[in-house]
PDB file of C-alpha atoms in Angstrom:
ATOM      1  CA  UNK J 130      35.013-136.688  46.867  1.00 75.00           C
ATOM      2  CA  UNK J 131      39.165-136.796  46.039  1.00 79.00           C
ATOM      3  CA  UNK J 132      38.111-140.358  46.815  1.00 85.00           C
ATOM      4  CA  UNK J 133      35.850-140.858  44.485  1.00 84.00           C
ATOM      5  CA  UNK J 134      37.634-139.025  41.800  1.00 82.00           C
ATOM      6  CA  UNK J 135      40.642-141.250  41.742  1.00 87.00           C
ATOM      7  CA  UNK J 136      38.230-144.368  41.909  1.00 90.00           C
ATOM      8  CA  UNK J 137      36.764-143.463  38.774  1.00 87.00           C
ATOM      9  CA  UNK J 138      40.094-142.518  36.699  1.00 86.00           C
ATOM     10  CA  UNK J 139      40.763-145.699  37.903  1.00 91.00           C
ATOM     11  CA  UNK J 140      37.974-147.379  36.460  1.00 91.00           C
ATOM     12  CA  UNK J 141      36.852-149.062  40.121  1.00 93.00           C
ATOM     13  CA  UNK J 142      33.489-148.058  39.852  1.00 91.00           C
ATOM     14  CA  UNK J 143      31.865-149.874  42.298  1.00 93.00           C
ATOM     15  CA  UNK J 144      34.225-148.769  44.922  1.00 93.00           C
ATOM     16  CA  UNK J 145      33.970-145.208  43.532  1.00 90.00           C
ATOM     17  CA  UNK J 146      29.950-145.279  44.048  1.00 90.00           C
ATOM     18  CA  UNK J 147      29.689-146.855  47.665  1.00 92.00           C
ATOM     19  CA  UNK J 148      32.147-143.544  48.557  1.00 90.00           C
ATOM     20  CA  UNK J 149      29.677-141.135  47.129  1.00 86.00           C
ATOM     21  CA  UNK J 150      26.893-142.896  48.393  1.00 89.00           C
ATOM     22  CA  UNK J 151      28.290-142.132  51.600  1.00 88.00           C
ATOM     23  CA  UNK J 152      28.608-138.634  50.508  1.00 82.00           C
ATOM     24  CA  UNK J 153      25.649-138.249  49.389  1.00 83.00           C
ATOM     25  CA  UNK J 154      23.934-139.799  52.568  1.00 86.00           C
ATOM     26  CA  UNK J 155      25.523-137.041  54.604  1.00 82.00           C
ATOM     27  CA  UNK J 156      24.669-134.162  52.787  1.00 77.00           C
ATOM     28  CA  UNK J 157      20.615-135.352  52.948  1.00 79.00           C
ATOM     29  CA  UNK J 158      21.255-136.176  56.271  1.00 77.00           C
ATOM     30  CA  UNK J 159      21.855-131.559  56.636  1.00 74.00           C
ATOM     31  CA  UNK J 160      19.564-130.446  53.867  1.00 70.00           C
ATOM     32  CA  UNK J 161      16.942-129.115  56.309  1.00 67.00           C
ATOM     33  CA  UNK J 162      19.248-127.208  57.966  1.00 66.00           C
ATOM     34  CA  UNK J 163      19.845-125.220  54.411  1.00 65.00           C
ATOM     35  CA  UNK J 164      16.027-124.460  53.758  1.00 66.00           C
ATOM     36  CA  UNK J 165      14.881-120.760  53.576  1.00 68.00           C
ATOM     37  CA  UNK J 166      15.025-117.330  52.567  1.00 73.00           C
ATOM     38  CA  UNK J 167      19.333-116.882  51.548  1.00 68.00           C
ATOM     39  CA  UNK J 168      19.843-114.023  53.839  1.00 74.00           C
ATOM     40  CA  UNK J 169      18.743-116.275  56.749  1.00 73.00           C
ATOM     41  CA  UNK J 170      21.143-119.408  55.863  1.00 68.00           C
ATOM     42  CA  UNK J 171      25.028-119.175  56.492  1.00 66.00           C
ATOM     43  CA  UNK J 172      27.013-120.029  53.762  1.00 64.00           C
ATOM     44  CA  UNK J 173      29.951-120.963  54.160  1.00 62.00           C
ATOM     45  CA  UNK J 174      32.983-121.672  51.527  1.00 60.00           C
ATOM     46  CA  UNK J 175      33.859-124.770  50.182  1.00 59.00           C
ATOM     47  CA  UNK J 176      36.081-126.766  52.190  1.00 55.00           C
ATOM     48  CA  UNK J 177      36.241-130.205  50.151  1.00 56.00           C
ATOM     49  CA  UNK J 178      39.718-129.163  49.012  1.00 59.00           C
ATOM     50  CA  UNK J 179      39.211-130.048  45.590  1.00 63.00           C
ATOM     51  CA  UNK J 180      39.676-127.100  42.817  1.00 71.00           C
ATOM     52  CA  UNK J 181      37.309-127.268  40.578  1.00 75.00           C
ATOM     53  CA  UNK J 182      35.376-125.191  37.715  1.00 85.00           C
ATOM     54  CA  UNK J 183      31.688-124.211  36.541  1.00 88.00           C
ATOM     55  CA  UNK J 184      30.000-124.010  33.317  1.00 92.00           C
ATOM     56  CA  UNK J 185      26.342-123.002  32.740  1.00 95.00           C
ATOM     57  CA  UNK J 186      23.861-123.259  30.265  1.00 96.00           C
ATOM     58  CA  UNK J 187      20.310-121.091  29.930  1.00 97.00           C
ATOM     59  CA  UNK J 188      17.410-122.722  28.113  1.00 98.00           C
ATOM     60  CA  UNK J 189      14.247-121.811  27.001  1.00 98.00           C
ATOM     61  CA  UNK J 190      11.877-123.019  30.080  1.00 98.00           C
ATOM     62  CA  UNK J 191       9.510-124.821  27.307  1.00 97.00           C
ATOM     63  CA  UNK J 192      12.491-127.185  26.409  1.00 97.00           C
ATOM     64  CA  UNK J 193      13.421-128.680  30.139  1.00 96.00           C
ATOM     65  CA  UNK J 194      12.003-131.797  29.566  1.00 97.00           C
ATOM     66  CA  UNK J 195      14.795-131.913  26.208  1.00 97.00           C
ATOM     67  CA  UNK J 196      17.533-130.677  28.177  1.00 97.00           C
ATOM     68  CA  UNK J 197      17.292-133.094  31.073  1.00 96.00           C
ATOM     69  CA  UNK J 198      16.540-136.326  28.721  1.00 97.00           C
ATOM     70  CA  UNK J 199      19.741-135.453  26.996  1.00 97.00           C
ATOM     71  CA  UNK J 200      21.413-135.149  30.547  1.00 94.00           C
ATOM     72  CA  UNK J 201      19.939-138.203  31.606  1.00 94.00           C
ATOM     73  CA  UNK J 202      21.060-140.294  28.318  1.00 95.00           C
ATOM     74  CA  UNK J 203      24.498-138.621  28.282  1.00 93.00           C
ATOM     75  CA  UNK J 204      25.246-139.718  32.562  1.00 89.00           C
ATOM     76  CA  UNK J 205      24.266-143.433  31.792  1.00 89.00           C
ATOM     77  CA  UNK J 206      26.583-143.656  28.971  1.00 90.00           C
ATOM     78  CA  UNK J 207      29.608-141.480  30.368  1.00 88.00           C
ATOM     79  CA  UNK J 208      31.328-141.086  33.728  1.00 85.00           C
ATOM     80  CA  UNK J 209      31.394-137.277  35.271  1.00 81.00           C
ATOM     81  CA  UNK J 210      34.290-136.343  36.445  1.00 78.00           C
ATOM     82  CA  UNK J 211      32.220-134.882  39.432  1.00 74.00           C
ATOM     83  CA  UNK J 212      29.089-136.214  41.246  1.00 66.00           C
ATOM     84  CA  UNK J 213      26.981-133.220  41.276  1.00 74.00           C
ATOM     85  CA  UNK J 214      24.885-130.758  39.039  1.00 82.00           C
ATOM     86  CA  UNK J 215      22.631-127.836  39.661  1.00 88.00           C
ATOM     87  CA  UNK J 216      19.245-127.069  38.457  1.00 93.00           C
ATOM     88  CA  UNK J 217      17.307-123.464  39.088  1.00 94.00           C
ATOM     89  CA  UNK J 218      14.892-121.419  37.253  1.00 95.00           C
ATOM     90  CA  UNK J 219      14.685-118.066  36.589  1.00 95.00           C
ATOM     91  CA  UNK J 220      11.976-115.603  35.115  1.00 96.00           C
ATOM     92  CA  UNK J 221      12.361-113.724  31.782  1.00 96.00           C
ATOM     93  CA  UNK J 222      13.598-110.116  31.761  1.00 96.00           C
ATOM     94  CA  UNK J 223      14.777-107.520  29.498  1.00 95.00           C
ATOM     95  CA  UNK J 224      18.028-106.826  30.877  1.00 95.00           C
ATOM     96  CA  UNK J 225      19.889-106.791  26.762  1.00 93.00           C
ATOM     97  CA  UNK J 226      22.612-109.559  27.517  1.00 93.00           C
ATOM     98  CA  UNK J 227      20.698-111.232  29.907  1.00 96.00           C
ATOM     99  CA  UNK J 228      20.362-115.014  29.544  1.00 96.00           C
ATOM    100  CA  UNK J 229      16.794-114.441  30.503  1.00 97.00           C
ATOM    101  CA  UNK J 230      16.254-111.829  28.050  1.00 96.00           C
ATOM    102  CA  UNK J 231      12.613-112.117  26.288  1.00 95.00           C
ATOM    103  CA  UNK J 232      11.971-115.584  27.876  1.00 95.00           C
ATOM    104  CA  UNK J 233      11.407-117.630  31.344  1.00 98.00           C
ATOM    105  CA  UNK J 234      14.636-119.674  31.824  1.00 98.00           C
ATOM    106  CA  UNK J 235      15.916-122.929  33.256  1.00 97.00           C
ATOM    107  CA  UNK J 236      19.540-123.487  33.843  1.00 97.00           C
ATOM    108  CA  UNK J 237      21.587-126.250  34.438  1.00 96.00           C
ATOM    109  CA  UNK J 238      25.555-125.853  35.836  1.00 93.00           C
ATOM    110  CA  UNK J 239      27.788-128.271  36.107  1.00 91.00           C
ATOM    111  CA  UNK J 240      31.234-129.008  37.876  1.00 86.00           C
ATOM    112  CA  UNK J 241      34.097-130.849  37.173  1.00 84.00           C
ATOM    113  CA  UNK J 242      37.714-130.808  39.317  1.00 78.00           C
ATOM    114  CA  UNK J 243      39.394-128.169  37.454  1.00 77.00           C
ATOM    115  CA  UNK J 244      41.931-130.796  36.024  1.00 77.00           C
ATOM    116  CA  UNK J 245      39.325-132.758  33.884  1.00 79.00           C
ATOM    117  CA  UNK J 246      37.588-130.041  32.958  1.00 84.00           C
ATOM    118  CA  UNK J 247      38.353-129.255  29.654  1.00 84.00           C
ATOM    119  CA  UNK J 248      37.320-132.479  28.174  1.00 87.00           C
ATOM    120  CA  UNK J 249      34.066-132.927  30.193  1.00 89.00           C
ATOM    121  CA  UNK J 250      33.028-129.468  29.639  1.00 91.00           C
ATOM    122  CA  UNK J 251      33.188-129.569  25.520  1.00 91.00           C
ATOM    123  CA  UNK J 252      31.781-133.124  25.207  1.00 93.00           C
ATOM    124  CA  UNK J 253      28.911-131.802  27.740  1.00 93.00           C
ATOM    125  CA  UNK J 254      28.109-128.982  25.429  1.00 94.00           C
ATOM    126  CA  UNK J 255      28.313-130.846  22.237  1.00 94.00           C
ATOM    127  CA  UNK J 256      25.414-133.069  23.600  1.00 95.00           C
ATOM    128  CA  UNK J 257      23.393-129.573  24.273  1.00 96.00           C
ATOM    129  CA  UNK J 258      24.444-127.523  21.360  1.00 94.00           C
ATOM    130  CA  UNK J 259      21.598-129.096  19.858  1.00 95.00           C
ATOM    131  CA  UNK J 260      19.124-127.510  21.743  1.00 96.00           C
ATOM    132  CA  UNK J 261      20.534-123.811  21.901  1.00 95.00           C
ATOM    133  CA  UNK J 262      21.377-122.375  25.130  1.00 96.00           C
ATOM    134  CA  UNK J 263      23.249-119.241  26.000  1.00 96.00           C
ATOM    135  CA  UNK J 264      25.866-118.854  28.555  1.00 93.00           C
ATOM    136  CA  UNK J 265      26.366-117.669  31.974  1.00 94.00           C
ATOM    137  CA  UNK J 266      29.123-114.759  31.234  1.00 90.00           C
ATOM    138  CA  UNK J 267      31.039-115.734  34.176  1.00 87.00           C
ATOM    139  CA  UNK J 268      30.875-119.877  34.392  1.00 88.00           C
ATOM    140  CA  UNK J 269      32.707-121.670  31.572  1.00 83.00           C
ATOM    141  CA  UNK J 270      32.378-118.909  28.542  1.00 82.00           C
ATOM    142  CA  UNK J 271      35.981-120.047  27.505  1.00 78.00           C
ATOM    143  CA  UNK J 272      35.012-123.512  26.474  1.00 80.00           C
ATOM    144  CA  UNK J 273      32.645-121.797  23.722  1.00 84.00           C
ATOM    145  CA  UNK J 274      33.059-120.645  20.506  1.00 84.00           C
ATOM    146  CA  UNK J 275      32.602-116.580  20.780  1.00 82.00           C
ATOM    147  CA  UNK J 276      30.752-116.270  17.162  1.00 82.00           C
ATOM    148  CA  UNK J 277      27.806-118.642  18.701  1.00 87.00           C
ATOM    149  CA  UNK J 278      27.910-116.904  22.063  1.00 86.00           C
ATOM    150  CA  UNK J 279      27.321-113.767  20.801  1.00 83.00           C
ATOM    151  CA  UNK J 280      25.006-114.337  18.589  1.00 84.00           C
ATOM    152  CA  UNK J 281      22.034-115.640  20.883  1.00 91.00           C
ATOM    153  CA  UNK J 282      21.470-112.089  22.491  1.00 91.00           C
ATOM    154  CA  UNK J 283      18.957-110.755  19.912  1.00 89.00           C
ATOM    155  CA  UNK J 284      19.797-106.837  21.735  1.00 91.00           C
ATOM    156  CA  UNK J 285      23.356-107.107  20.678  1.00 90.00           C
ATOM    157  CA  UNK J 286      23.778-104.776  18.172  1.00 90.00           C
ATOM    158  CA  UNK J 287      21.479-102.328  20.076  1.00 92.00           C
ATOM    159  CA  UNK J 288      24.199-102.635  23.289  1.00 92.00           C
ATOM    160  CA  UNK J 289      27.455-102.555  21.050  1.00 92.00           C
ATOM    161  CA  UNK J 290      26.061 -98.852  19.797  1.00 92.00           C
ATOM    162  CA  UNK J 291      25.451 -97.783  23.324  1.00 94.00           C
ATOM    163  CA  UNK J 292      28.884 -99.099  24.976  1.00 92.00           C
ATOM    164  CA  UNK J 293      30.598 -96.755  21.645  1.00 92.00           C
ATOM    165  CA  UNK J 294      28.575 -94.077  22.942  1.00 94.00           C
ATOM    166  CA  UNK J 295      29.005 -94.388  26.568  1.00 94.00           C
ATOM    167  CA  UNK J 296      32.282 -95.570  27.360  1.00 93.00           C
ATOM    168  CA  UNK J 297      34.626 -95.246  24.215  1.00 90.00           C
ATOM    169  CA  UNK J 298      37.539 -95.434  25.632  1.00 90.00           C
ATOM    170  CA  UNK J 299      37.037 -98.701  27.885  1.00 90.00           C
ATOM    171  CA  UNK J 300      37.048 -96.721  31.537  1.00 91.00           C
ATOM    172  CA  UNK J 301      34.981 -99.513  32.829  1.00 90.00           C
ATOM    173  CA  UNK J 302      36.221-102.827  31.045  1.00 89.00           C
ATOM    174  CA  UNK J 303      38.686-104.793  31.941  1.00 87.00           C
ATOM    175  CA  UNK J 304      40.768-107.177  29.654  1.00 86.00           C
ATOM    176  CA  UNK J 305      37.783-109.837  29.370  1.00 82.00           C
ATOM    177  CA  UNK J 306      35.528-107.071  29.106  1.00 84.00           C
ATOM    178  CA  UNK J 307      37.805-105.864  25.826  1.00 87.00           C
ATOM    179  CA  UNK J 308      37.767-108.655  24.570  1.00 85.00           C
ATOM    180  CA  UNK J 309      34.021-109.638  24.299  1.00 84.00           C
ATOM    181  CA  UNK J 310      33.598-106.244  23.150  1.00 87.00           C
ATOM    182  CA  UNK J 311      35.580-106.619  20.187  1.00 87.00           C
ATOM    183  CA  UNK J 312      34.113-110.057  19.467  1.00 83.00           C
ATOM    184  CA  UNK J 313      30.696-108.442  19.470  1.00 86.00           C
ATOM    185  CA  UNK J 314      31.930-105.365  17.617  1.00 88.00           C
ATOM    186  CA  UNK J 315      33.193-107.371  14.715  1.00 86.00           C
ATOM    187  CA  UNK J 316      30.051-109.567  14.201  1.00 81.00           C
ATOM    188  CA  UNK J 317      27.853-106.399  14.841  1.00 80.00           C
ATOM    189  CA  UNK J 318      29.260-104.993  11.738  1.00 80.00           C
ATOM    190  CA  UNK J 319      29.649-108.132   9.690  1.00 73.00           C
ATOM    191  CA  UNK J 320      25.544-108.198  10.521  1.00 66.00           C
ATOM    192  CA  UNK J 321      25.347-104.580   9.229  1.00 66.00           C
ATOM    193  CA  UNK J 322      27.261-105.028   5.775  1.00 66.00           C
ATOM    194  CA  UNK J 323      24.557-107.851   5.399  1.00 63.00           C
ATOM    195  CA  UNK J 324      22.112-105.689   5.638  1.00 57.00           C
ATOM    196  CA  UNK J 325      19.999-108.334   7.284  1.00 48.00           C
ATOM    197  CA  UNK J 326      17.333-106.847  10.028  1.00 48.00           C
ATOM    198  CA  UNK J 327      16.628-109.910  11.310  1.00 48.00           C
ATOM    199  CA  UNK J 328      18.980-111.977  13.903  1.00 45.00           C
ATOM    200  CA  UNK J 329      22.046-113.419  12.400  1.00 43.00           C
ATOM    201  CA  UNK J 330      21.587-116.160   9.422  1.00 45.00           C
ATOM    202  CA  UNK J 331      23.375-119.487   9.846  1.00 41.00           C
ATOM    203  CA  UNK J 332      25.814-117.738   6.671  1.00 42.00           C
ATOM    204  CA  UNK J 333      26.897-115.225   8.553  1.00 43.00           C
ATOM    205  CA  UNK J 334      27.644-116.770  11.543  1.00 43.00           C
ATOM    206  CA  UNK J 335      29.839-119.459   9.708  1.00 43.00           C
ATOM    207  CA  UNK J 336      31.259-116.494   8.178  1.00 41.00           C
ATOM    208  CA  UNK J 337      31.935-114.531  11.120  1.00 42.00           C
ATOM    209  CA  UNK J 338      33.377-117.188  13.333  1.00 44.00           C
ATOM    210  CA  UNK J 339      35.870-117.474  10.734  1.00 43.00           C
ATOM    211  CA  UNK J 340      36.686-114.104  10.612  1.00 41.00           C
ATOM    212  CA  UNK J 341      37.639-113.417  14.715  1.00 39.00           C
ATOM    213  CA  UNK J 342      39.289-116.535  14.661  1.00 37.00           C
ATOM    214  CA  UNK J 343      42.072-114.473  16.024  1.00 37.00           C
ATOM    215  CA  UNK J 344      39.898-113.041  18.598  1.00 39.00           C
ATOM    216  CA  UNK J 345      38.513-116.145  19.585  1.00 39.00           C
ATOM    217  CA  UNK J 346      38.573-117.412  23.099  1.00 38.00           C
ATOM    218  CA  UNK J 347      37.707-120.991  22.609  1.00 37.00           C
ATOM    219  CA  UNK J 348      39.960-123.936  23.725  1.00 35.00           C
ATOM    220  CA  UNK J 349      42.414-125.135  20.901  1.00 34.00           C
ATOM    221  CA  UNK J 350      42.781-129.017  21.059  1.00 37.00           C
ATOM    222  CA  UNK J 351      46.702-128.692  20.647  1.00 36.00           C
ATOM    223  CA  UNK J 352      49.211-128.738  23.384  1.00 33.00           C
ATOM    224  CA  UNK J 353      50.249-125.052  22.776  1.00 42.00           C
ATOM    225  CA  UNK J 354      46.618-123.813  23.196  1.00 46.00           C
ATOM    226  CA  UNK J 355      46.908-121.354  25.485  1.00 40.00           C
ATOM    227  CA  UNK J 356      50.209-119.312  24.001  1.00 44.00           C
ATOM    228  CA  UNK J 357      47.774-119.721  20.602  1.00 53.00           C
ATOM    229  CA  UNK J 358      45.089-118.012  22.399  1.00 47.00           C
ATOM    230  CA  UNK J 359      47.161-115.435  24.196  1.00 44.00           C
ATOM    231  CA  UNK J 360      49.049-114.752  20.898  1.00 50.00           C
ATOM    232  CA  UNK J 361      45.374-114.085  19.041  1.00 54.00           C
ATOM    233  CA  UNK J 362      44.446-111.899  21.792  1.00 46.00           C
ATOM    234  CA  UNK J 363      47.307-110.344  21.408  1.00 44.00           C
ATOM    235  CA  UNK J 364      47.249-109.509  18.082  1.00 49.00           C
ATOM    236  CA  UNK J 365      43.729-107.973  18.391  1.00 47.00           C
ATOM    237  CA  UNK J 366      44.294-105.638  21.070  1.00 45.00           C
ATOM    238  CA  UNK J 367      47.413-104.397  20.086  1.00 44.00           C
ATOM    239  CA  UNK J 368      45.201-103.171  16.625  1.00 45.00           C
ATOM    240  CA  UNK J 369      43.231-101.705  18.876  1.00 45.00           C
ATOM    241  CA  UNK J 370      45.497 -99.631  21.394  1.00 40.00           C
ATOM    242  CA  UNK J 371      44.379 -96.376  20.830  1.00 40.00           C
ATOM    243  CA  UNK J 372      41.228 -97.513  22.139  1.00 43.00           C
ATOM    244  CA  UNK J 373      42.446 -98.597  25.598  1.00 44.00           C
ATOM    245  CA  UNK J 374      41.970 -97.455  29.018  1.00 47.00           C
ATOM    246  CA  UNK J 375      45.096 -97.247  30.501  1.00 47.00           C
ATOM    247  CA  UNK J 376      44.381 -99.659  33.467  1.00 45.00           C
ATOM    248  CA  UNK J 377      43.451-102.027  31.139  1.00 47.00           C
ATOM    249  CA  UNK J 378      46.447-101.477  29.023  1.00 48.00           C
ATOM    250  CA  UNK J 379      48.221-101.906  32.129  1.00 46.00           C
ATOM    251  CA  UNK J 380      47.205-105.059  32.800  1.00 50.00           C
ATOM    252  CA  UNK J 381      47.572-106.204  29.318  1.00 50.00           C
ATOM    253  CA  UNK J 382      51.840-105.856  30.004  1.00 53.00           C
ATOM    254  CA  UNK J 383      51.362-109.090  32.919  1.00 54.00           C
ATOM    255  CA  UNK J 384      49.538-110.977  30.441  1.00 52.00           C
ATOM    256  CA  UNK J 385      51.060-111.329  27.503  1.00 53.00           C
ATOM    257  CA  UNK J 386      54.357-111.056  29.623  1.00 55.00           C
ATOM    258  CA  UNK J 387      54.253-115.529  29.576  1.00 48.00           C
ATOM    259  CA  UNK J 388      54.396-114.893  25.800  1.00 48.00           C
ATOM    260  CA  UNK J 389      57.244-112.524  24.760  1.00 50.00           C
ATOM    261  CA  UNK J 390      58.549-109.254  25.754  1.00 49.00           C
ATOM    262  CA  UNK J 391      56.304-106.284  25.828  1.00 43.00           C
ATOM    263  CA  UNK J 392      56.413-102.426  26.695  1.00 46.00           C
ATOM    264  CA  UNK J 393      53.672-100.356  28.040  1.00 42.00           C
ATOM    265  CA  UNK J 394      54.588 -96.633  27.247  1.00 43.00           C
ATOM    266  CA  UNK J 395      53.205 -94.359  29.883  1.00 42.00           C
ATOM    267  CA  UNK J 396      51.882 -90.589  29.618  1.00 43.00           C
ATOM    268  CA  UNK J 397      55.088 -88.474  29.818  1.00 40.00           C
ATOM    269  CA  UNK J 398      53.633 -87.255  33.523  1.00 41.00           C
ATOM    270  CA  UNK J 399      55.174 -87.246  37.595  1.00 41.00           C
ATOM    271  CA  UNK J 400      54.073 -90.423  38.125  1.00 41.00           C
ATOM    272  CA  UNK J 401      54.554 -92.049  34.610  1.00 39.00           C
ATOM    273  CA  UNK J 402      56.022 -95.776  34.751  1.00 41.00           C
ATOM    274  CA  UNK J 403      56.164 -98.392  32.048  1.00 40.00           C
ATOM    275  CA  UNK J 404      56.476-101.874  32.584  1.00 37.00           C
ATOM    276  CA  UNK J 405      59.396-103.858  31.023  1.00 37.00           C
ATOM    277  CA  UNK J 406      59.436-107.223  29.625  1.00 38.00           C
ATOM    278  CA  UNK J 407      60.333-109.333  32.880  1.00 41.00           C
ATOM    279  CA  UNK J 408      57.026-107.726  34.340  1.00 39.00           C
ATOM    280  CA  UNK J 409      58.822-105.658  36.507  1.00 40.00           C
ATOM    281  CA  UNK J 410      56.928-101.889  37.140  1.00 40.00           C
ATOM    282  CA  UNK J 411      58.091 -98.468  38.169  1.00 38.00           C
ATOM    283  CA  UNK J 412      56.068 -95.968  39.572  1.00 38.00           C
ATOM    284  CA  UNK J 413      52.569 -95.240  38.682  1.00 37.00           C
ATOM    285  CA  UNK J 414      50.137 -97.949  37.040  1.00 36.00           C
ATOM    286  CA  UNK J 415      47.756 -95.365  35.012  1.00 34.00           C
ATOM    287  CA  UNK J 416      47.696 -94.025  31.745  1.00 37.00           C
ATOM    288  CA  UNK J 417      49.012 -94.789  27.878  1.00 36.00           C
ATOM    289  CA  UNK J 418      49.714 -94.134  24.989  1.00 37.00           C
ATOM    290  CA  UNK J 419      50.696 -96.957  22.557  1.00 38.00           C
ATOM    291  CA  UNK J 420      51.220-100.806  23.576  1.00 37.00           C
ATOM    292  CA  UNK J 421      54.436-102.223  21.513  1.00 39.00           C
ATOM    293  CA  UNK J 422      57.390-104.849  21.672  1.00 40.00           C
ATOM    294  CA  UNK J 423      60.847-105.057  22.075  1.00 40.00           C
ATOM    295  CA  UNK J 424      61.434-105.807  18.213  1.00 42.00           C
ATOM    296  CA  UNK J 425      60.125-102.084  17.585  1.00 42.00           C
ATOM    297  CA  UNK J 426      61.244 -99.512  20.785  1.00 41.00           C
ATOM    298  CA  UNK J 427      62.904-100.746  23.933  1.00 40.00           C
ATOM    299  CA  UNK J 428      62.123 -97.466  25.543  1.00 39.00           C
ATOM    300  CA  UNK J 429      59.761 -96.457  27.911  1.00 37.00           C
TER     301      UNK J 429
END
């Protein structure tokens, strides 16, 4: 597969094809071996050496025959920076943030070595933006733009109220978790102020994805991207501090340490620590009270 991944950059196609032709042939060759119930196969983890990455897209089941035409048109035009895709199907459910919610579902993941990612991944979604999918949470969700994620889960306001209710103070989210919550908090309410009952209108999503720009987790196309995106998220947790568990606050100090120098004041207990700028830590990892920067207190 590294094989036929350098091939291909290197525009030897042919060559590229006869090795995963050959790859291909060996992996039929052990397919029946791999049919049956999961708990009965061994699975074993990927040994190809190559890092790669996932992203995943859930359709409505009525509109497979859309989704793989487009897939179809878009492989005999481009080159994949990876040979392989997946296809399953899944029944509709009313989980709230399911991908499944209120509808039988086909999905369709792709890989790419982690490298060439990026560029396959948003030029891939551009051809099936079209169609309207929503995304696996865990496979890819960084390539997209938050204000269009969000707003494809028709329960989200509905799961927003109960996460307020239940778990105010972010005991069981972690920095992602925080994140997304605040992404769907702030469109939540922009949906409110409408006073629309109905699913969000193609205004107010233009409107709100303008608005959490500074939230947003989407890929910039600029070589400082990722400070830019660290920086945003930043700048939107820190306005929300008083809302954060201290784990997660904890956490927060290693991540933004790439950025600048940052504090993490600890409860003034036995075991209270704080973590300094260098990302060096001192006794216990739990509990706060405020998040801040050097430019403001260099205590702990």
């Amino acid at each position: 597969l590294e094989q036929y991944v350098v091939l291909d950059k290197k525009k030897k196609y042919k060559l590229a094809d006869d090795v995963l032709h050959k790859v291909i042939a060996s992996q039929e060759s052990r397919l029946g071996r791999y049919v049956g119930r999961y708990n009965h196969i061994l699975c074993k983890e990927r040994n190809n050496g190559i890092p790669h990455a996932d992203i995943e897209f859930n359709f409505d089941f009525k509109k497979h025959m859309q989704v793989l035409q487009t897939v179809k048109k878009y492989c005999k035009h481009n080159r994949i920076p990876y040979y392989n895709f997946e296809i399953r199907t899944t029944m509709q459910d009313d989980a709230m943030l399911s991908c499944c919610n209120g509808r039988d579902a086909m999905w369709i993941d792709f890989q790419a070595k982690a490298a060439d990612s990026v560029d396959f991944f948003g030029k891939i979604e551009a051809e099936l933006k079209p169609i309207g999918f929503r995304k696996h949470w865990a496979k890819g969700l960084g390539n997209t733009d938050p204000s269009y994620v969000v707003t494809q889960f028709p329960n989200m306001k509905e799961f927003v109220k109960l996460i307020a209710q239940f778990d105010p103070n972010g005991k069981f989210r972690n920095i992602e978790g925080e994140l997304w919550y605040q992404e769907m908090t702030e469109l939540v309410s922009h949906q409110s102020e409408e006073g629309s009952s109905r699913r969000f209108s193609l205004r107010s999503r233009s409107w709100a994805g303008e608005s959490i720009r500074r939230l947003s987790l989407t890929r910039m196309q600029s070589t400082n991207s990722v400070s830019n995106r660290q920086l945003r998220r930043r700048s939107s947790l820190l306005t929300n501090s008083s809302k954060m568990n201290g784990v997660v606050a904890y956490e927060l100090a290693g991540f933004w340490s790439e950025v600048e120098n940052v504090h993490v004041s600890q409860h003034p207990s036995k075991n209270a620590q704080c973590t300094s700028g260098d990302g060096e830590k001192e006794g216990s990892q739990y509990g706060t009270d405020k998040i801040h920067n050097d430019e403001k207190d260099n205590s702990c």
